[in-house]
CSV table of C-alpha atoms in Angstrom, one decimal:
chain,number,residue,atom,x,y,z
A,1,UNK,CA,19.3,-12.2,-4.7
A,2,UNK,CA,23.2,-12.2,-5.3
A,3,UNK,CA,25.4,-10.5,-3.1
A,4,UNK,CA,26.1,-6.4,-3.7
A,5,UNK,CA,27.4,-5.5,-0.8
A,6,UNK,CA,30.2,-3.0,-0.7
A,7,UNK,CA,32.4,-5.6,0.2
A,8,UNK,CA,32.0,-8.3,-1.9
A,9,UNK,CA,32.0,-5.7,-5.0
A,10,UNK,CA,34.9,-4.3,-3.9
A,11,UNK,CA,36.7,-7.7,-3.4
A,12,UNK,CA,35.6,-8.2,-7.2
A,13,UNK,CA,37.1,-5.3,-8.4
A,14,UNK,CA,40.7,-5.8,-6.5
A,15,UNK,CA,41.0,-9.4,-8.3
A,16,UNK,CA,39.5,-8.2,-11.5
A,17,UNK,CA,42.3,-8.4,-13.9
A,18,UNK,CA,41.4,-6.5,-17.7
A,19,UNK,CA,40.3,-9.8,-19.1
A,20,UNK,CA,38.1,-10.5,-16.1
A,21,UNK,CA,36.4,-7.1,-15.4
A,22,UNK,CA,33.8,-7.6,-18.2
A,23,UNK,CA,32.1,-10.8,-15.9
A,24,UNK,CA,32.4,-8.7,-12.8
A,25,UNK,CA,30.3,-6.1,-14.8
A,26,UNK,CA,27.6,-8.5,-15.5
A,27,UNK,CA,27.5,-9.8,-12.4
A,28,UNK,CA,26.7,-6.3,-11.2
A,29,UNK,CA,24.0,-6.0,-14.2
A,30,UNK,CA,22.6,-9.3,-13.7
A,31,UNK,CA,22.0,-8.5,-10.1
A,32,UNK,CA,20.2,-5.6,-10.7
A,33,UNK,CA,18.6,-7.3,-13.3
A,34,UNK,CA,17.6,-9.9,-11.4
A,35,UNK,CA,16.2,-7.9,-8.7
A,36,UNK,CA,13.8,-5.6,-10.7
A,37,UNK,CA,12.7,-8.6,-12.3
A,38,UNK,CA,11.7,-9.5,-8.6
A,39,UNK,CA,9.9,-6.2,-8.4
A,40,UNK,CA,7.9,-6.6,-11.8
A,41,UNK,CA,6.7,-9.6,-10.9
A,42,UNK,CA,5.5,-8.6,-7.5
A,43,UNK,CA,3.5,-6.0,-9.1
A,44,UNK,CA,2.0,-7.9,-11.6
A,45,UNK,CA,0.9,-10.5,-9.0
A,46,UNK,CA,-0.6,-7.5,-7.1
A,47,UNK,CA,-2.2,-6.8,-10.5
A,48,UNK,CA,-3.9,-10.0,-10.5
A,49,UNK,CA,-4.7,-10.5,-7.2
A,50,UNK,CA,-6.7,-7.2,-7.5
A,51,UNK,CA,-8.0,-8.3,-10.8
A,52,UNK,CA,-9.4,-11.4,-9.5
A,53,UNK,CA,-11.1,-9.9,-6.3
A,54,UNK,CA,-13.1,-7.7,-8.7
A,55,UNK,CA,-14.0,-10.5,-10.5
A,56,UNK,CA,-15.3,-12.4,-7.4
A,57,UNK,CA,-12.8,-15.5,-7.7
A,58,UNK,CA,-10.8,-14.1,-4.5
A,59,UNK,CA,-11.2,-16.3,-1.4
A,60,UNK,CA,-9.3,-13.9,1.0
A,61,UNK,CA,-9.3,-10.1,1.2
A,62,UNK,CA,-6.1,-9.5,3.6
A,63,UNK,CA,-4.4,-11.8,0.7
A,64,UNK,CA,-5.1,-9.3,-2.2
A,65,UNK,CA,-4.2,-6.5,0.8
A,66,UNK,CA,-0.8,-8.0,1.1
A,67,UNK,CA,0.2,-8.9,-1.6
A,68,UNK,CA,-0.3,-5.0,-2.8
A,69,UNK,CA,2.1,-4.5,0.2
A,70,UNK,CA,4.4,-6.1,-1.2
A,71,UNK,CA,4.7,-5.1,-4.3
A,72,UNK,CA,3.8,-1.3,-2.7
A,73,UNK,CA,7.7,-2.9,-0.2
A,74,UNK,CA,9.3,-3.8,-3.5
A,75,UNK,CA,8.9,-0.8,-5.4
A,76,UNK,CA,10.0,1.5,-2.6
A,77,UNK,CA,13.5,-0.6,-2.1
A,78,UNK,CA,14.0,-0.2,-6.1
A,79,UNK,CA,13.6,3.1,-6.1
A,80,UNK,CA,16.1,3.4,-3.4
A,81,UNK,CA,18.0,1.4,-5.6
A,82,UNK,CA,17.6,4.1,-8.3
A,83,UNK,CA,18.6,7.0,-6.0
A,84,UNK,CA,21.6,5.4,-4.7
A,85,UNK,CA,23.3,4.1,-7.9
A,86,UNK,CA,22.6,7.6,-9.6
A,87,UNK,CA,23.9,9.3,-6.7
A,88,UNK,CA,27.2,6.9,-6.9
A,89,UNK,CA,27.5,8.0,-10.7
A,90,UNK,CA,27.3,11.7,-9.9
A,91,UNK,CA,30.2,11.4,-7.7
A,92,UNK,CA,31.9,9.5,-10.3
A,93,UNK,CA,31.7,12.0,-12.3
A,94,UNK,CA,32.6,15.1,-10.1
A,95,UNK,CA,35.5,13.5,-9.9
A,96,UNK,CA,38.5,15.3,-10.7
A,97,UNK,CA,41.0,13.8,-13.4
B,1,UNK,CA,12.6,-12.7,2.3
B,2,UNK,CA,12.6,-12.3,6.3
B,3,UNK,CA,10.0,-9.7,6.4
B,4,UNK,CA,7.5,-11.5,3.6
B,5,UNK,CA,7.5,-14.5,6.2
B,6,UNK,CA,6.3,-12.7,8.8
B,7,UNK,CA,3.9,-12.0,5.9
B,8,UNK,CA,2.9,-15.5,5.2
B,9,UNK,CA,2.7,-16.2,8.9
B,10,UNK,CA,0.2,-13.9,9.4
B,11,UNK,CA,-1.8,-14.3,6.5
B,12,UNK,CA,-2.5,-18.0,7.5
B,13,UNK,CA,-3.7,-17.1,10.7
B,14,UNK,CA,-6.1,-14.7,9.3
B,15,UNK,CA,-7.6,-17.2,6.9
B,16,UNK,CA,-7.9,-19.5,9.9
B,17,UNK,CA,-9.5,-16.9,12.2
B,18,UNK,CA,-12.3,-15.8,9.1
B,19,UNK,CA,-13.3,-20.1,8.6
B,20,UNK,CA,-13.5,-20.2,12.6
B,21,UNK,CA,-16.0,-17.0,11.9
B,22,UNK,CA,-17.9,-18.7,9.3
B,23,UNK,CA,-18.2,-21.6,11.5
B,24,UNK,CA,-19.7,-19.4,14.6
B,25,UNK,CA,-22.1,-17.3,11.8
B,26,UNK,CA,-23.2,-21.0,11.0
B,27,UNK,CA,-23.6,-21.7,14.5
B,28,UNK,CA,-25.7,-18.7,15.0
B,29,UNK,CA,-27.7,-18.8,11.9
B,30,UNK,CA,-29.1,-22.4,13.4
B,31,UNK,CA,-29.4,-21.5,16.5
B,32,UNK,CA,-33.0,-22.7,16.0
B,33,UNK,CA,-32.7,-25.2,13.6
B,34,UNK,CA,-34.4,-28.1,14.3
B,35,UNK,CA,-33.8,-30.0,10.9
B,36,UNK,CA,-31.0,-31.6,9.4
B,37,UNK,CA,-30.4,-33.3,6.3
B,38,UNK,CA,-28.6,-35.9,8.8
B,39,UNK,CA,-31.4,-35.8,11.0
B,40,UNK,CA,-32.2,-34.6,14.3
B,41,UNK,CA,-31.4,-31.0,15.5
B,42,UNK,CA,-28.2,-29.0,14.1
B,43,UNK,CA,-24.9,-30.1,16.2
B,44,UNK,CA,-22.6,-27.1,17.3
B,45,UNK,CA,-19.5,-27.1,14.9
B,46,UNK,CA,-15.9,-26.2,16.1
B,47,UNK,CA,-12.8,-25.4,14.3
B,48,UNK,CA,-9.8,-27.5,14.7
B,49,UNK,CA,-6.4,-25.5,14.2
B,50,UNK,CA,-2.5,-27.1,13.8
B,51,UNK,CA,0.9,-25.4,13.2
B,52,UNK,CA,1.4,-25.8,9.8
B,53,UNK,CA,4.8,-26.5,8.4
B,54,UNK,CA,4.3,-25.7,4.9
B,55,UNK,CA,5.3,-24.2,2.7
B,56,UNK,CA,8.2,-22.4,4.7
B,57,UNK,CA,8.6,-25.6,7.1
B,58,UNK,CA,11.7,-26.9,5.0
B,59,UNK,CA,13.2,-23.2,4.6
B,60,UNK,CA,13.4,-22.5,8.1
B,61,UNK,CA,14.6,-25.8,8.8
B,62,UNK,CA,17.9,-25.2,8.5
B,63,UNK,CA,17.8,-22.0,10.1
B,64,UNK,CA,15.5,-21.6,13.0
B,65,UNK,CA,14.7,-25.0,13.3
B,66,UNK,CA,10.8,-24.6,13.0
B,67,UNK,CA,10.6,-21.9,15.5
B,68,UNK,CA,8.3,-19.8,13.5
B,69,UNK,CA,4.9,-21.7,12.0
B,70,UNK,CA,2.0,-20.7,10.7
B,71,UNK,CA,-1.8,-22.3,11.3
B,72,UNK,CA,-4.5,-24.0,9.5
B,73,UNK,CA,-7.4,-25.5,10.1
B,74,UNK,CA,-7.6,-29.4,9.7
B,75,UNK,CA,-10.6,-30.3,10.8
B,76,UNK,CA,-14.3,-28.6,11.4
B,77,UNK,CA,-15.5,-30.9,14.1
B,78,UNK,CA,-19.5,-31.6,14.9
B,79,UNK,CA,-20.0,-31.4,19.0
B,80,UNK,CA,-21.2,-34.6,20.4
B,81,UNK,CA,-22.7,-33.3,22.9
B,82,UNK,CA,-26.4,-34.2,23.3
B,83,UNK,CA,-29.3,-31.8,22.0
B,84,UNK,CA,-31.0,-29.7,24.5
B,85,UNK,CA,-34.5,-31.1,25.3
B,86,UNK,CA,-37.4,-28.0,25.3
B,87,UNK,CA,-40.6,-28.8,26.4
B,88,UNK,CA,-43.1,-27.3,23.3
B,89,UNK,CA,-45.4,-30.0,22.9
B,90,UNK,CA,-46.2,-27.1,19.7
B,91,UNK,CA,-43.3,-27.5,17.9
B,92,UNK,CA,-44.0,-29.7,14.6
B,93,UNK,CA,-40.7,-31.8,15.9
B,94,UNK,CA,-42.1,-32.6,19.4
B,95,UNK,CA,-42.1,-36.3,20.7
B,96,UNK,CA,-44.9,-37.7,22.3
B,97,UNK,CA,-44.0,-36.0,26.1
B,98,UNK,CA,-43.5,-33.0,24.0
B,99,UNK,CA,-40.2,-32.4,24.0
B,100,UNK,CA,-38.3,-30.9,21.3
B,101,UNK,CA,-34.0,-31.1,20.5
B,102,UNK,CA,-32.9,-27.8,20.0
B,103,UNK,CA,-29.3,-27.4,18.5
B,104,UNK,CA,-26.6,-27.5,21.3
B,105,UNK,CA,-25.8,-23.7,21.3
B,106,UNK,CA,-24.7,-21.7,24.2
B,107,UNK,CA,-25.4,-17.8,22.3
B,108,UNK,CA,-22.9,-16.1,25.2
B,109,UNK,CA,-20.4,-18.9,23.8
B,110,UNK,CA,-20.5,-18.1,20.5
B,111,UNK,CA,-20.4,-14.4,21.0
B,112,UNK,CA,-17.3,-14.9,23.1
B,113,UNK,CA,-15.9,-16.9,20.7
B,114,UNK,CA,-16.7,-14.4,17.8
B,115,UNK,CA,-14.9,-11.5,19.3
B,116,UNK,CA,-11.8,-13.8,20.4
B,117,UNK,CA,-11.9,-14.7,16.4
B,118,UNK,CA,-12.1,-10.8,16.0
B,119,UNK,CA,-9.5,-10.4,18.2
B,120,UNK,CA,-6.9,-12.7,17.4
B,121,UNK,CA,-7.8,-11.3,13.0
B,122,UNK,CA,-6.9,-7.6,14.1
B,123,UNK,CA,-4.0,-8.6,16.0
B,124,UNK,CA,-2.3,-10.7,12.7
B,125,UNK,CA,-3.3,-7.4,10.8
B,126,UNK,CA,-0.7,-5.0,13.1
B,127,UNK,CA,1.9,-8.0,13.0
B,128,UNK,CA,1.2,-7.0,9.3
B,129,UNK,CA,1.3,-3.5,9.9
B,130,UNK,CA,4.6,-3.8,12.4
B,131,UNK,CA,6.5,-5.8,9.9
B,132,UNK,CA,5.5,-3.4,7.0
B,133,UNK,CA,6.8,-0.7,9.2
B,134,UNK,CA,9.9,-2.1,10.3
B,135,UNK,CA,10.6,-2.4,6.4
B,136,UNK,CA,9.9,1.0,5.4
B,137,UNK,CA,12.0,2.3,8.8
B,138,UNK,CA,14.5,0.2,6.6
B,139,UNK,CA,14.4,1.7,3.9
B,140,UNK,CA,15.0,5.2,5.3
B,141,UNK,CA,18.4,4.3,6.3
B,142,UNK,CA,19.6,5.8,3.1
B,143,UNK,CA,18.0,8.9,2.7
């Protein structure tokens, strides 16, 4: 997963000149990108794993158990994702001008 | 991910904890067996377990140096030990003083062993749990 810490992004932003804040902005996006990607994939392994213990070709339950973990993990830390990058853009925009 | 290793960890030493409980079930289900396909009486089987270093053997190298490793089992060994003689000059299998070779298996052994295998499965599951835990404590450092 690429780097998003406050830090880093802020670094980004002070040496961002007008040409070069459209890559810092996909950076940002391809991060996130990136990282629900992760989270889609986890679940549709879940999805399988769950698929294929019905079917009888498991050989382990505790696998199928964790790997619904962590997709259950993955989905929990995007949607703390979610709630902190639509809680930055409300403070954005109670910004006064 | 640091938590999905702890994961992985566990996980193989479940898998090797349910083939050492086949093993004992198949210990215990010829307790009595007198018959082989090899010939003679059943033999006692035993699990053989090693640290693994795959899959996450390279990926730690560099930063724990191996300190963490999961198991497998590499081997299913067959006991050497000689079959117990029983005197049941009944027995289809008996030799001409009447003694039969019954499989060498102690049952209090492999009861003992079967709850140790019990055992060491429940305590990967709360590493499981613990780890999962620790993650969703995580998570709660935002809200």
């Amino acid at each position: 997963m690429k780097d998003i810490t406050l830090v880093s992004q802020l670094q980004s932003l002070q040496s961002s000149r007008p040409e070069a804040a459209p890559k810092a902005a996909a950076g940002f996006a391809e991060a996130l990108g990136q990282a629900i990607q992760d989270v889609n994939r986890q679940q549709v392994e879940a999805d399988q794993a769950v698929q294929k213990l019905q079917t009888g070709g498991a050989e382990n339950l505790h696998e199928v158990m964790i790997a619904m973990e962590k997709a259950d993990i993955s989905l929990r830390l995007t949607v703390q994702m979610r709630n902190k990058i639509v809680d930055a853009y409300q403070e954005i925009m109670r910004m006064q001008v | 991910m640091d938590l999905f290793d702890s994961f992985k960890i566990a996980s193989s030493a479940m898998k090797a904890q349910r083939i050492r409980l086949n093993t004992i079930s198949s210990n215990l289900a010829n307790i009595e067996t007198t018959r082989t396909p090899e010939g003679g009486p059943y033999r006692k089987r035993a699990v053989v377990f090693q640290s693994s270093e795959t899959p996450f053997g390279q990926q730690l190298e560099q930063s724990l140096k191996g300190a963490e490793q999961g198991v497998e089992v590499t081997a299913i060994q067959v006991s050497q030990e000689p079959p117990k003689m029983v005197h049941n000059p009944s027995h289809p299998d008996a030799d001409e003083q009447g003694f039969v070779a019954m499989p060498n298996i102690n049952l209090l052994e492999e009861m003992a062993d079967m709850t140790s295998a019990t055992r060491a499965y429940e305590a990967n599951v709360t590493v499981i749990k613990s780890a999962k835990r620790m993650a969703l404590k995580a998570l709660e450092i935002g809200s």
